[in-house]
PDB file of N, CA and C in Angstrom:
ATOM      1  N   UNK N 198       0.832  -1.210   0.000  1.00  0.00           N
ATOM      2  CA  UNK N 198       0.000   0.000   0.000  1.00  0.00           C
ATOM      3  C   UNK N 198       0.870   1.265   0.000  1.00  0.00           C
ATOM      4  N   UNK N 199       2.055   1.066   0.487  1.00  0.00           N
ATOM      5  CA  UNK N 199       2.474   2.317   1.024  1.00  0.00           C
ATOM      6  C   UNK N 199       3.222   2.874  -0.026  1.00  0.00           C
ATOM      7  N   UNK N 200       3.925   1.710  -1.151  1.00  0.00           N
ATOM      8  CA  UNK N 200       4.735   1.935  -2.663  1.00  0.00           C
ATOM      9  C   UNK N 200       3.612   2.732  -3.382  1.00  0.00           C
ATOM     10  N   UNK N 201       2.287   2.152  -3.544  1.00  0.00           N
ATOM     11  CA  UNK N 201       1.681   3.137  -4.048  1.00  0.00           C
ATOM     12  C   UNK N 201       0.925   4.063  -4.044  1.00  0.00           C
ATOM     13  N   UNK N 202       0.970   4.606  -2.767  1.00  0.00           N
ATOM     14  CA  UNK N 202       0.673   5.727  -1.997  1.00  0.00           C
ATOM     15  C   UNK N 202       1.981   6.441  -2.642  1.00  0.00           C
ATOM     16  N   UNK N 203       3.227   6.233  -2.098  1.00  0.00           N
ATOM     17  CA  UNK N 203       4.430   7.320  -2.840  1.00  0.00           C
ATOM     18  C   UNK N 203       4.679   7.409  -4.424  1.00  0.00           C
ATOM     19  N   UNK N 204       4.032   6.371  -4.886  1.00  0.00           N
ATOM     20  CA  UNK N 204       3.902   6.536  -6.590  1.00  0.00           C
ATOM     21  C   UNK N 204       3.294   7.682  -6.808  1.00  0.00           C
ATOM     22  N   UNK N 205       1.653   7.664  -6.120  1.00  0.00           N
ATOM     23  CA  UNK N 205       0.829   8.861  -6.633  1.00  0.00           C
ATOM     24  C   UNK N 205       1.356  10.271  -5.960  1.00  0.00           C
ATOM     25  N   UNK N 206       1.735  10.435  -5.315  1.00  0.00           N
ATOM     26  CA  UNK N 206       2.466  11.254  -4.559  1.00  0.00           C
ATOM     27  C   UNK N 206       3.451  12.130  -5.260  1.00  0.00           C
ATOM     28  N   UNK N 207       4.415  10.793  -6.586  1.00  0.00           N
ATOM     29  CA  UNK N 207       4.838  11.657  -7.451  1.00  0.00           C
ATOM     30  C   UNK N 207       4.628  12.038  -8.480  1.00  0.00           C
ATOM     31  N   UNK N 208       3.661  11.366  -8.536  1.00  0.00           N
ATOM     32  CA  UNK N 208       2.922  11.592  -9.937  1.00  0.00           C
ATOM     33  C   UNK N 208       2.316  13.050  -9.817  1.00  0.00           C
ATOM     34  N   UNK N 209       1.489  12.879  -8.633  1.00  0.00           N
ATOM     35  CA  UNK N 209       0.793  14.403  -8.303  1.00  0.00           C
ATOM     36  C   UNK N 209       2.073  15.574  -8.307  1.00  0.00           C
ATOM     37  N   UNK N 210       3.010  15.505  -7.672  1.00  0.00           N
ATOM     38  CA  UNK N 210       4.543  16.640  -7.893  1.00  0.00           C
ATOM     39  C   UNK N 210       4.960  16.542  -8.985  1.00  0.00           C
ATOM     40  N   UNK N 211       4.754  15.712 -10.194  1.00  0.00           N
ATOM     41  CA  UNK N 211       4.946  15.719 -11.615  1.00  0.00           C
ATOM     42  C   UNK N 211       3.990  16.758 -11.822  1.00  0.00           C
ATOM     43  N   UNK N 212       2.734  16.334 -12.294  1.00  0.00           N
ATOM     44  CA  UNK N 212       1.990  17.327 -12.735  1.00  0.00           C
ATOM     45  C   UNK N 212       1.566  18.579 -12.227  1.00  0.00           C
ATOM     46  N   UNK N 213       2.076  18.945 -10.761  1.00  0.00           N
ATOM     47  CA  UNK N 213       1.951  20.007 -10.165  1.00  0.00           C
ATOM     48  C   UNK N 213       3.426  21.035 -10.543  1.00  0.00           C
ATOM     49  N   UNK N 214       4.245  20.579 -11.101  1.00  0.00           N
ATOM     50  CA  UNK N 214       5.504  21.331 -11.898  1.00  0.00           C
ATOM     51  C   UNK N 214       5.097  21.306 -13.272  1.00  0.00           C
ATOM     52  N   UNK N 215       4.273  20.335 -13.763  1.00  0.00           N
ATOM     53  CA  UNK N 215       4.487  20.958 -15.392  1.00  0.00           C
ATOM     54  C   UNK N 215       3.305  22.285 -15.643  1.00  0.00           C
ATOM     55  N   UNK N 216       2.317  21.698 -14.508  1.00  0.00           N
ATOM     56  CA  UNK N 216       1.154  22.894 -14.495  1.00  0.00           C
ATOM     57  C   UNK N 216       1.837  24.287 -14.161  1.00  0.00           C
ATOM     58  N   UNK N 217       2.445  24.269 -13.309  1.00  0.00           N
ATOM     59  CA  UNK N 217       3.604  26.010 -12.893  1.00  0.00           C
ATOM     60  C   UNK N 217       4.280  26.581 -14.045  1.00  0.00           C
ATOM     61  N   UNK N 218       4.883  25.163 -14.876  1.00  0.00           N
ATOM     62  CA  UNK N 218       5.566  25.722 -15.900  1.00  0.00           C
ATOM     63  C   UNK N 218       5.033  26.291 -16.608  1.00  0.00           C
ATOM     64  N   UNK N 219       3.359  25.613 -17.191  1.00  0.00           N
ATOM     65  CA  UNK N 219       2.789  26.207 -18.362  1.00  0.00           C
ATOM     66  C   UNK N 219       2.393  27.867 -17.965  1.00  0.00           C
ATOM     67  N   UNK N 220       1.736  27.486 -16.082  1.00  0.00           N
ATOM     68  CA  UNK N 220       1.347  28.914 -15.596  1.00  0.00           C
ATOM     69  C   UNK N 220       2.334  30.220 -16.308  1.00  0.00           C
ATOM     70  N   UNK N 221       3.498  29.996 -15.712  1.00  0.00           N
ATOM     71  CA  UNK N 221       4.759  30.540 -15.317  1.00  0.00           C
ATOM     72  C   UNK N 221       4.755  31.030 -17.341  1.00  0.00           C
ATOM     73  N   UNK N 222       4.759  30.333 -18.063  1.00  0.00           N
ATOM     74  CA  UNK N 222       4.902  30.566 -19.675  1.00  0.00           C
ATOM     75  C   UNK N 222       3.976  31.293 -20.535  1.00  0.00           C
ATOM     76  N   UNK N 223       2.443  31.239 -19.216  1.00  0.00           N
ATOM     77  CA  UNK N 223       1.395  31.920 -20.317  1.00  0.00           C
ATOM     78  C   UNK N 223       1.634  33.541 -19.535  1.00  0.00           C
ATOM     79  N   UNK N 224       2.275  33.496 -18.095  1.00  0.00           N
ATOM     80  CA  UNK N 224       2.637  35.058 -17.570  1.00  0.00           C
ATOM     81  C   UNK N 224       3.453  35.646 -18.449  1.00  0.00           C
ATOM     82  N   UNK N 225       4.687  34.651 -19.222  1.00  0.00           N
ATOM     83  CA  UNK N 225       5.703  35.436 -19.473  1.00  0.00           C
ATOM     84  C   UNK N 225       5.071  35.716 -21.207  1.00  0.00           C
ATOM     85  N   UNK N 226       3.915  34.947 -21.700  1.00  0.00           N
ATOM     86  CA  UNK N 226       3.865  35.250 -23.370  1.00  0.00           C
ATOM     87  C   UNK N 226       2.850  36.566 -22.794  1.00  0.00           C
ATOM     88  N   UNK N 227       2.071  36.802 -21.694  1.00  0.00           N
ATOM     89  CA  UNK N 227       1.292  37.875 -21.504  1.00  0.00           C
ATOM     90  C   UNK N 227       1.873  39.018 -21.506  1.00  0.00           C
ATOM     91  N   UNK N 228       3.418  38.864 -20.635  1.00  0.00           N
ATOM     92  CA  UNK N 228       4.086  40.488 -20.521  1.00  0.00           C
ATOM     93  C   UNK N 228       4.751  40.597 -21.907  1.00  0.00           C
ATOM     94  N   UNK N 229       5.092  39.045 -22.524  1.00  0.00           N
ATOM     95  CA  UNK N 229       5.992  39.964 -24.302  1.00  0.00           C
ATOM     96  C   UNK N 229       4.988  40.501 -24.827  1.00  0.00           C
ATOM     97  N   UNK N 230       4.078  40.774 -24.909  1.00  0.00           N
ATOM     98  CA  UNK N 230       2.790  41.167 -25.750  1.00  0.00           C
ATOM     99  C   UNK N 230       2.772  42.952 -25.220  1.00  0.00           C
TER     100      UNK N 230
END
């Protein structure tokens, strides 16, 4: 139980960095504009 308890765990910190990144990319195409 507990292996995949820390699987989803990173799965969720995976997609919680690529989501920042995109955040973080649509701030920076907002200020080149």
């Amino acid at each position: 139980m507990k292996v995949v308890f820390i699987k989803r765990l990173m799965i969720i910190g995976v997609e919680d960095k690529y989501i920042a990144f995109k955040a973080r990319r649509l701030l920076y195409s907002l200020e080149g504009e």
